[in-house]
Short mmCIF file of C-alpha atoms in Angstrom, two decimals:
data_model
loop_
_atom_site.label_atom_id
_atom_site.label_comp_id
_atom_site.label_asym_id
_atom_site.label_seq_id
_atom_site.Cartn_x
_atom_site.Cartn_y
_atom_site.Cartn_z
CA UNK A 747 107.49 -183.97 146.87
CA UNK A 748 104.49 -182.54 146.08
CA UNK A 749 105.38 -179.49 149.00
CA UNK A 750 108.48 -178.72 146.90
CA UNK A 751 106.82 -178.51 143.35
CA UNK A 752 104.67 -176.08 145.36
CA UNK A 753 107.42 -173.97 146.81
CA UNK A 754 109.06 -173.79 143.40
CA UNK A 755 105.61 -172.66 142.04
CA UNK A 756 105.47 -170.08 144.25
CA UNK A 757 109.25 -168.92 144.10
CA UNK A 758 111.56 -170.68 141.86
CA UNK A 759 114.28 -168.54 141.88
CA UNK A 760 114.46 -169.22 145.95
CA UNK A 761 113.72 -172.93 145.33
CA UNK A 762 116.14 -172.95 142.62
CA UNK A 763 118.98 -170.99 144.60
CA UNK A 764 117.95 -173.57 148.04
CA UNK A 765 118.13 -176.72 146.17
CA UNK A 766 121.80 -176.08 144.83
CA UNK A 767 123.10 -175.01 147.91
CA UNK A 768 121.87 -178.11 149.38
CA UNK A 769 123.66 -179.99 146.98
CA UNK A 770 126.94 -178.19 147.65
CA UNK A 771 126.87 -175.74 150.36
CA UNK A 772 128.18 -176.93 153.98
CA UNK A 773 126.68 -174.90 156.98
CA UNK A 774 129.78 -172.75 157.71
CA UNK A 775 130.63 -172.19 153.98
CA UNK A 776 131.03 -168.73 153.10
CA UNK A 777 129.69 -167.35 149.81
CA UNK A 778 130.52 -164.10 147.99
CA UNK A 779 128.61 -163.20 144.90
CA UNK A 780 129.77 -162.38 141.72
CA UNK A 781 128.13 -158.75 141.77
CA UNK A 782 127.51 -156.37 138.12
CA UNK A 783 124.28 -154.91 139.43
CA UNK A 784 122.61 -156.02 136.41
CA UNK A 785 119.06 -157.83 136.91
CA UNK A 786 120.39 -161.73 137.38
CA UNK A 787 123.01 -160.84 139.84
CA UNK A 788 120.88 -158.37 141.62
CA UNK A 789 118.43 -161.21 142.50
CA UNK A 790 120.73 -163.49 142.98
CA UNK A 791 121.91 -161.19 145.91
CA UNK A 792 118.78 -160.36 147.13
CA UNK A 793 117.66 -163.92 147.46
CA UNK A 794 120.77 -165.17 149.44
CA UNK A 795 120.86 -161.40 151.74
CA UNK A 796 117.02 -162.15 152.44
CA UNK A 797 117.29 -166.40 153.10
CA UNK A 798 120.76 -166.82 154.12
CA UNK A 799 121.75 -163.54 155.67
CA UNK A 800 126.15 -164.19 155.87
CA UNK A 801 127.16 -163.40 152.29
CA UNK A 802 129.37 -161.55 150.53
CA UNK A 803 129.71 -159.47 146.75
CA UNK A 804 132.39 -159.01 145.16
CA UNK A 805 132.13 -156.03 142.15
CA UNK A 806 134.37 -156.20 138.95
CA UNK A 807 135.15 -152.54 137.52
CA UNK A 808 136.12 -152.97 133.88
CA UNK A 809 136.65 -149.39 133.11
CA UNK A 810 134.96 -150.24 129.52
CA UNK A 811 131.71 -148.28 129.72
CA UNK A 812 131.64 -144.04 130.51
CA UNK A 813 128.91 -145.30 133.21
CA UNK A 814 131.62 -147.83 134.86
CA UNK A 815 131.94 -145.38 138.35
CA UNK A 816 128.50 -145.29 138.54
CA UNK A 817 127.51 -149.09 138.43
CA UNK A 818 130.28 -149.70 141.01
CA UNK A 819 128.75 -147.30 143.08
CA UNK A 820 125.65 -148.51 143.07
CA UNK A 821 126.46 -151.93 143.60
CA UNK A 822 127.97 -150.59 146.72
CA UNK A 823 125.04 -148.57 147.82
CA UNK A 824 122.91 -151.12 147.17
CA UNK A 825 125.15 -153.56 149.50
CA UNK A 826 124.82 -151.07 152.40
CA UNK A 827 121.53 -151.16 152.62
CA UNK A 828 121.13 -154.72 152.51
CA UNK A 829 124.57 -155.03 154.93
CA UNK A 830 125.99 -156.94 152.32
CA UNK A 831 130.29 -156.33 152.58
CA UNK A 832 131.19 -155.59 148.77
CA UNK A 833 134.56 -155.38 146.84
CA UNK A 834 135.38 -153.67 144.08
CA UNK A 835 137.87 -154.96 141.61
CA UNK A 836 139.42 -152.77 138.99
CA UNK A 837 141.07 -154.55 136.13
CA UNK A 838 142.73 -153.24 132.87
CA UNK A 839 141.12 -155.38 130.09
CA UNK A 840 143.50 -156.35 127.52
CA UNK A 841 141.70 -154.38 124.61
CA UNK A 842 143.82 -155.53 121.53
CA UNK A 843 143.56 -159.46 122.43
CA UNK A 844 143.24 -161.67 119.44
CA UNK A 845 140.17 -163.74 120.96
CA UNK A 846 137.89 -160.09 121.21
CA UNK A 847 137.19 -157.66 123.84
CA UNK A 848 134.19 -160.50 125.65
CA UNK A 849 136.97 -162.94 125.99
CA UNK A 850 139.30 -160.57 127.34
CA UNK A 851 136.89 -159.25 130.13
CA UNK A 852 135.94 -162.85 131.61
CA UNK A 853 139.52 -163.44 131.70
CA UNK A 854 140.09 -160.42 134.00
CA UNK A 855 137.15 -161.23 135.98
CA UNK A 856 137.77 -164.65 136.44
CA UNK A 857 141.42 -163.76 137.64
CA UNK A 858 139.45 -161.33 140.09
CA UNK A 859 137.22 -164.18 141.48
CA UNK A 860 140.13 -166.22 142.26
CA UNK A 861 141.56 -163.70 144.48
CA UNK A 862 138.77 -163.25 146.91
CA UNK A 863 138.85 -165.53 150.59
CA UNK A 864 135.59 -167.20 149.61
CA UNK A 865 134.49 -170.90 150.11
CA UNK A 866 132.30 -170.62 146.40
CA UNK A 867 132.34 -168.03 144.32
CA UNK A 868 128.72 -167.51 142.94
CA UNK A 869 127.62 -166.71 139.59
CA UNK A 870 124.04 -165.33 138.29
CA UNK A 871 123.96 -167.45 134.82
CA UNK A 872 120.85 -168.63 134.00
CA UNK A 873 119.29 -171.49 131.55
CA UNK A 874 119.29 -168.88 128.66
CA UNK A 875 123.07 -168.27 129.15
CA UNK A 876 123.75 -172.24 129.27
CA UNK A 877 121.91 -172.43 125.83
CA UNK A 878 123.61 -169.03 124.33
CA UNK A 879 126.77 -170.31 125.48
CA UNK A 880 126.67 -173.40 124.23
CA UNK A 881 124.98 -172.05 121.00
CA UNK A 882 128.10 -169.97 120.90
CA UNK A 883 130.92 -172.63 121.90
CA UNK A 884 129.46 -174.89 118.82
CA UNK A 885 129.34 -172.08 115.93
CA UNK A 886 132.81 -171.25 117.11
CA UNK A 887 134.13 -174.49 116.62
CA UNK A 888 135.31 -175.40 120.58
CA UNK A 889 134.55 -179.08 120.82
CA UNK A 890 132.62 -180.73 123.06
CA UNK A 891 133.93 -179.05 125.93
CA UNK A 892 133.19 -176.15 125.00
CA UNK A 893 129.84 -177.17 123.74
CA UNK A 894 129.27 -178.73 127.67
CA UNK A 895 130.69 -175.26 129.21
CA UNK A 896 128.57 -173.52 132.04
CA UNK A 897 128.20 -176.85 134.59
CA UNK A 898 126.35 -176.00 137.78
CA UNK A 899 129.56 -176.25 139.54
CA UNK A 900 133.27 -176.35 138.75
CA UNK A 901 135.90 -176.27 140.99
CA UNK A 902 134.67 -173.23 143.62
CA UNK A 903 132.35 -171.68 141.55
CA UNK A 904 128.68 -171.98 141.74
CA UNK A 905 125.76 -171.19 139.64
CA UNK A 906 122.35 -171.67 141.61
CA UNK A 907 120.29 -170.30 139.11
CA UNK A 908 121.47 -172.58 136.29
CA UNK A 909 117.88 -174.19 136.11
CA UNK A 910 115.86 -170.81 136.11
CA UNK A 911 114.91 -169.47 133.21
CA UNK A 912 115.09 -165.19 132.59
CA UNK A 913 111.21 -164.55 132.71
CA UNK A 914 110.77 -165.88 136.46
CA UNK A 915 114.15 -163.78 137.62
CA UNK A 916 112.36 -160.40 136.06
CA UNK A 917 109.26 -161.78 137.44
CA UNK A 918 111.02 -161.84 141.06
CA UNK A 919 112.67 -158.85 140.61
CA UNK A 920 109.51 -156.73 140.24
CA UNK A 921 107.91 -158.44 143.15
CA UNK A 922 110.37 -157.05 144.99
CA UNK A 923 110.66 -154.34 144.00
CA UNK A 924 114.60 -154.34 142.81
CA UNK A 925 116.41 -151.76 140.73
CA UNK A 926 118.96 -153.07 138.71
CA UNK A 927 121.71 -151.96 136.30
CA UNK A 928 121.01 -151.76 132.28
CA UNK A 929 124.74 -152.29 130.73
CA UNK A 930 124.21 -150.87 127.14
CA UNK A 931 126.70 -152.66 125.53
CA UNK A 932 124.60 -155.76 126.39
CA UNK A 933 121.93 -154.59 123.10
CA UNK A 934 125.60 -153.79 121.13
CA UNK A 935 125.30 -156.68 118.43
CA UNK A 936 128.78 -156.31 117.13
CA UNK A 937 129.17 -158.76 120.01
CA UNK A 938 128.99 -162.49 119.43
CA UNK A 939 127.19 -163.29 122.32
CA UNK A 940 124.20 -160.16 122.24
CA UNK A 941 124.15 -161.10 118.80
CA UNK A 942 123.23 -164.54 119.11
CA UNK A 943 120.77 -163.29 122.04
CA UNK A 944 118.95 -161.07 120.09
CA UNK A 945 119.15 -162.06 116.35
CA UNK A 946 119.43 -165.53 116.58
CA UNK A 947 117.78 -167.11 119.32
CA UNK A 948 114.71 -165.58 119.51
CA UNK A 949 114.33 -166.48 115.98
CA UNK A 950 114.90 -169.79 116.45
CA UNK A 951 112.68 -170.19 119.41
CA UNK A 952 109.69 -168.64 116.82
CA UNK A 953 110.67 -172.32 114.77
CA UNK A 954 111.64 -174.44 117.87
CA UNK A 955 109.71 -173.43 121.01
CA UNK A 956 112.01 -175.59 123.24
CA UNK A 957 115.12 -174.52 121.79
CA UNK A 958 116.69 -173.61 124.70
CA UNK A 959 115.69 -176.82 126.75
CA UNK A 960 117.08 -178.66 124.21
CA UNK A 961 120.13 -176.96 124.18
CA UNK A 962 120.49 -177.02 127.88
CA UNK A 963 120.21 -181.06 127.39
CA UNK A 964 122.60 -181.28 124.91
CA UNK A 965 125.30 -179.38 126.94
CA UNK A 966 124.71 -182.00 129.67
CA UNK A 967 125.40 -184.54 127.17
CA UNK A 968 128.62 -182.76 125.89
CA UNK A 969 129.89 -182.25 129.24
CA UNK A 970 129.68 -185.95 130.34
CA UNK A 971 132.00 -186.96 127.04
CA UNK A 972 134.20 -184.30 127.54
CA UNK A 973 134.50 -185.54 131.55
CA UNK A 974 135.39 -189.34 129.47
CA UNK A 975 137.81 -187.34 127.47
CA UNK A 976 139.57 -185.79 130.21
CA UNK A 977 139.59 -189.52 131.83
CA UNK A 978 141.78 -190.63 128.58
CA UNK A 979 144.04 -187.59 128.83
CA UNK A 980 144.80 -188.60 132.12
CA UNK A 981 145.56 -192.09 130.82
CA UNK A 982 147.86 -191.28 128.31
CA UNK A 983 149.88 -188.90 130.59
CA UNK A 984 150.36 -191.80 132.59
CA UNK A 985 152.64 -190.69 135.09
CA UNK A 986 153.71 -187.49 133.67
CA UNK A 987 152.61 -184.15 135.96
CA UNK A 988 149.48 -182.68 134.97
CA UNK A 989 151.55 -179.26 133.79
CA UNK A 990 153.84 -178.24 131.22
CA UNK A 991 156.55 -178.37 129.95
CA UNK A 992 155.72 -181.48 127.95
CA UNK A 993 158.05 -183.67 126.83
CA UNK A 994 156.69 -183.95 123.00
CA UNK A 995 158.11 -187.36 122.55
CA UNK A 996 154.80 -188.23 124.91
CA UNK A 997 152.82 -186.99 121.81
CA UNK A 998 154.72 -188.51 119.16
CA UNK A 999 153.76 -191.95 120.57
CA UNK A 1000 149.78 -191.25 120.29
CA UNK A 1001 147.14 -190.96 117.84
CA UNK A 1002 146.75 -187.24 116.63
CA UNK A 1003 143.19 -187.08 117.87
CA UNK A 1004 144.71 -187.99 121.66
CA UNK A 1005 147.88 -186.17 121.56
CA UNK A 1006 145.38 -183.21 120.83
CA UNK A 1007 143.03 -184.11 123.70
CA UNK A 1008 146.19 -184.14 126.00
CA UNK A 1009 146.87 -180.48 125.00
CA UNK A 1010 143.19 -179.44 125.37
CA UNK A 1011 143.63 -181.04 129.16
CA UNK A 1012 146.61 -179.12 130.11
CA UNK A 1013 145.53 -175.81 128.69
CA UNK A 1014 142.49 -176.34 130.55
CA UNK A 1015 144.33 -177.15 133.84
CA UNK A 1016 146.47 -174.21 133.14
CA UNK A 1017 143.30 -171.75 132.77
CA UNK A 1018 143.65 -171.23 129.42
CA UNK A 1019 140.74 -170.26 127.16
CA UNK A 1020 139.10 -173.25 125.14
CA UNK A 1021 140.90 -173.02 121.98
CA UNK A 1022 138.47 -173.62 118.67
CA UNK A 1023 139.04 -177.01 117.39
CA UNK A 1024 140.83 -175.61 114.32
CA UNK A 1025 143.08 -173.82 115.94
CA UNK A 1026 144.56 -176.67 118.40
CA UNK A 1027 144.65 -178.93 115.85
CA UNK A 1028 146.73 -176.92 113.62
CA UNK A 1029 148.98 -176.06 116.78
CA UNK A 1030 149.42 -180.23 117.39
CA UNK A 1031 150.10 -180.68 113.70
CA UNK A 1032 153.08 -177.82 113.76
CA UNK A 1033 154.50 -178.95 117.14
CA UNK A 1034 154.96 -182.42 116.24
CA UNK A 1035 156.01 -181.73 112.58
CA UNK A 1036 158.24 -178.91 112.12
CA UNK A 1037 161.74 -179.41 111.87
CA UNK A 1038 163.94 -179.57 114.51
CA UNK A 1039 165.07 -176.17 113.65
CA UNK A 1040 162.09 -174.61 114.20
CA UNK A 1041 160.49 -172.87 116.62
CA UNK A 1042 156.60 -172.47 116.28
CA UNK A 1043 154.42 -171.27 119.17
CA UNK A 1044 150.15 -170.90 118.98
CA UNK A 1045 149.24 -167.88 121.03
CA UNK A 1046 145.69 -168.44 123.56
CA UNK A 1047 144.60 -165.38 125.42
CA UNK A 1048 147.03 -164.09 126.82
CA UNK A 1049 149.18 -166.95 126.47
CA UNK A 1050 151.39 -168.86 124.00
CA UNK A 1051 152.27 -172.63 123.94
CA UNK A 1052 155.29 -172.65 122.00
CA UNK A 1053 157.92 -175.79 121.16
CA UNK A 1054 161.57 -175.44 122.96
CA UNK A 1055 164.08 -178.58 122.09
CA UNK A 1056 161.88 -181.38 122.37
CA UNK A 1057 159.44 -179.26 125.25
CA UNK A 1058 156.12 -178.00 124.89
CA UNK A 1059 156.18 -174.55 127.38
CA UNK A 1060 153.55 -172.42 128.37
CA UNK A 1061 154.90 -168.62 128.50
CA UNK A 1062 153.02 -165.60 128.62
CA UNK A 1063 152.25 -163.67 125.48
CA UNK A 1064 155.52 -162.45 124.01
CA UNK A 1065 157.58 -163.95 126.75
CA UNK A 1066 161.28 -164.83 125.31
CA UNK A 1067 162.02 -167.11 128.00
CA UNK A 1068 161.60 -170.49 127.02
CA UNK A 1069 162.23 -172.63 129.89
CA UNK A 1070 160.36 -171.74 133.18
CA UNK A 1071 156.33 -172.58 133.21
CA UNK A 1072 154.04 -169.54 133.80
CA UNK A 1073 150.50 -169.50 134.45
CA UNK A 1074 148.54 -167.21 132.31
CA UNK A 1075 148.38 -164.21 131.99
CA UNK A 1076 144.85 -162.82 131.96
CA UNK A 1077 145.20 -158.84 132.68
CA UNK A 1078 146.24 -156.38 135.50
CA UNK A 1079 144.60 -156.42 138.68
CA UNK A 1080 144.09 -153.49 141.05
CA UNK A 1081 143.67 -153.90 144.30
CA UNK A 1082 139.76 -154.00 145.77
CA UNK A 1083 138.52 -150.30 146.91
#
């Protein structure tokens, strides 16, 4: 014990990094990093090149900044110098999506990641972005999920540097020696996030020095009751699929609050952005009240969950079919250079 307290000392981005994979990682696994070039991501790299040599990065070009060429090239550059194989990803962000240009982005690079031949998909989020996210998911209104977003590890991906905090990744960065990316939209406060990271955290870390540790604890707790909640959805489909469509007489028979938490589930099975709490509960009180005659349908992303007969369907945005299921929609894809 008192050997690892001293590694971490020394090096706790490596310590972090090596005690996640442990948790996780099996000895053929094969890991490809989630690659902007900015300063997280650039150690991340560099940490998993130098310790654990067979790993891979995968680039997403968003084609949103003038400097976008340039950062893919050198995230490529920097790759062949540290014989790292890298992918670039171009996407076409949806720029006119209701849910803002930020939303619209991670759901083209998320629909990137799941495309790449990887065992776990690694991502460079850090303790600060687990307490700006969940900062973010509350004023927003997302629930409890949302409020417990960011785990450690869901499904393939995996963050390893979850439990570092920002000052010892700079710290490791200029030991090293690393040059790194600036994005400029990242100081850009017209966006939620950066403006919650520069206006509003810092001053609350002035009032509460352990903000951010506390936040970090509370998303823990959030996460745990939304895993319960998801554990009651299941109940109450019984032995309906896991999918739409959804046979809305299965809602009728439940409490609002759990016919709602049965929509939350399948929207999040079907990769579908968490929805504020507003929002799905006004889309649960139209689907199970209008009259039969109507139609309504509550647009997500770039989604809509809209009420067919007595089905609940999942279509993409401004799909007229109304029968077959569709998984989301979440922005054009190029092909990796």
């Amino acid at each position: 014990m008192a050997a690892t307290r001293k590694s971490a000392s020394i090096d706790p981005v490596k310590a972090a990094v090596t005690r996640c994979l442990a948790r996780h990682v099996g000895a053929g696994d094969r890991l490809t990093v989630a690659f902007s070039g900015g300063l997280d991501s650039m150690v991340l790299l560099h940490t998993l090149a130098a310790s654990r040599g067979a790993v891979s990065a995968v680039h997403v070009h968003h084609g949103l900044s003038d400097n976008a060429d340039r950062w893919a090239e050198f995230c490529q550059e920097t790759c062949r110098a540290w014989a790292v194989p890298c992918s670039v990803y171009r996407v076409d962000v949806e720029r006119g999506s209701h849910d803002g240009l930020e939303a619209a982005a991670r759901r083209a690079r998320h629909a990137c990641f799941r495309q790449v031949v990887t065992d776990w998909m690694l991502l460079a989020h850090h303790r600060g972005d687990r307490a700006e996210t969940t900062l973010f998911n509350i004023v927003r209104g997302a629930g409890l999920r949302g409020a417990g977003a960011m785990p450690e590890q869901s499904g393939r991906l995996l963050r390893p540097m979850l439990d570092v905090e920002r000052a010892e990744i700079a710290a490791y960065a200029r030991s090293h020696g690393l040059r790194w990316i600036e994005d400029e939209s990242n100081q850009d406060i017209r966006f939620s996030r950066n403006f919650l990271r520069l206006g509003i955290l810092p001053a609350l870390r002035r009032r509460f020095p352990s903000v951010e540790e506390r936040l970090v604890s509370a998303a823990t707790h959030f996460a745990e009751a939304a895993s319960l909640l998801d554990d009651l959805a299941r109940l109450d489909l019984d032995d309906h699929p896991h999918a739409f469509p959804l046979a809305l007489e299965l809602l009728r028979r439940l409490p609002e609050p759990r016919a709602r938490n049965v929509l939350r589930f399948l929207l999040i099975i079907h990769r579908v952005g968490i929805p504020s709490e507003r929002r799905l509960k006004e889309a649960t009180r139209q689907f199970l009240t209008a009259a039969a005659d109507r139609h309504p349908a509550i647009a997500f992303g770039g989604v809509t969950l809209k009420r067919t007969g007595r089905l609940l369907v999942l279509v993409a945005a401004n799909d007229t079919l109304s029968q077959a299921v569709r998984p989301p929609i979440v922005g054009r894809v190029r092909p990796p250079t």
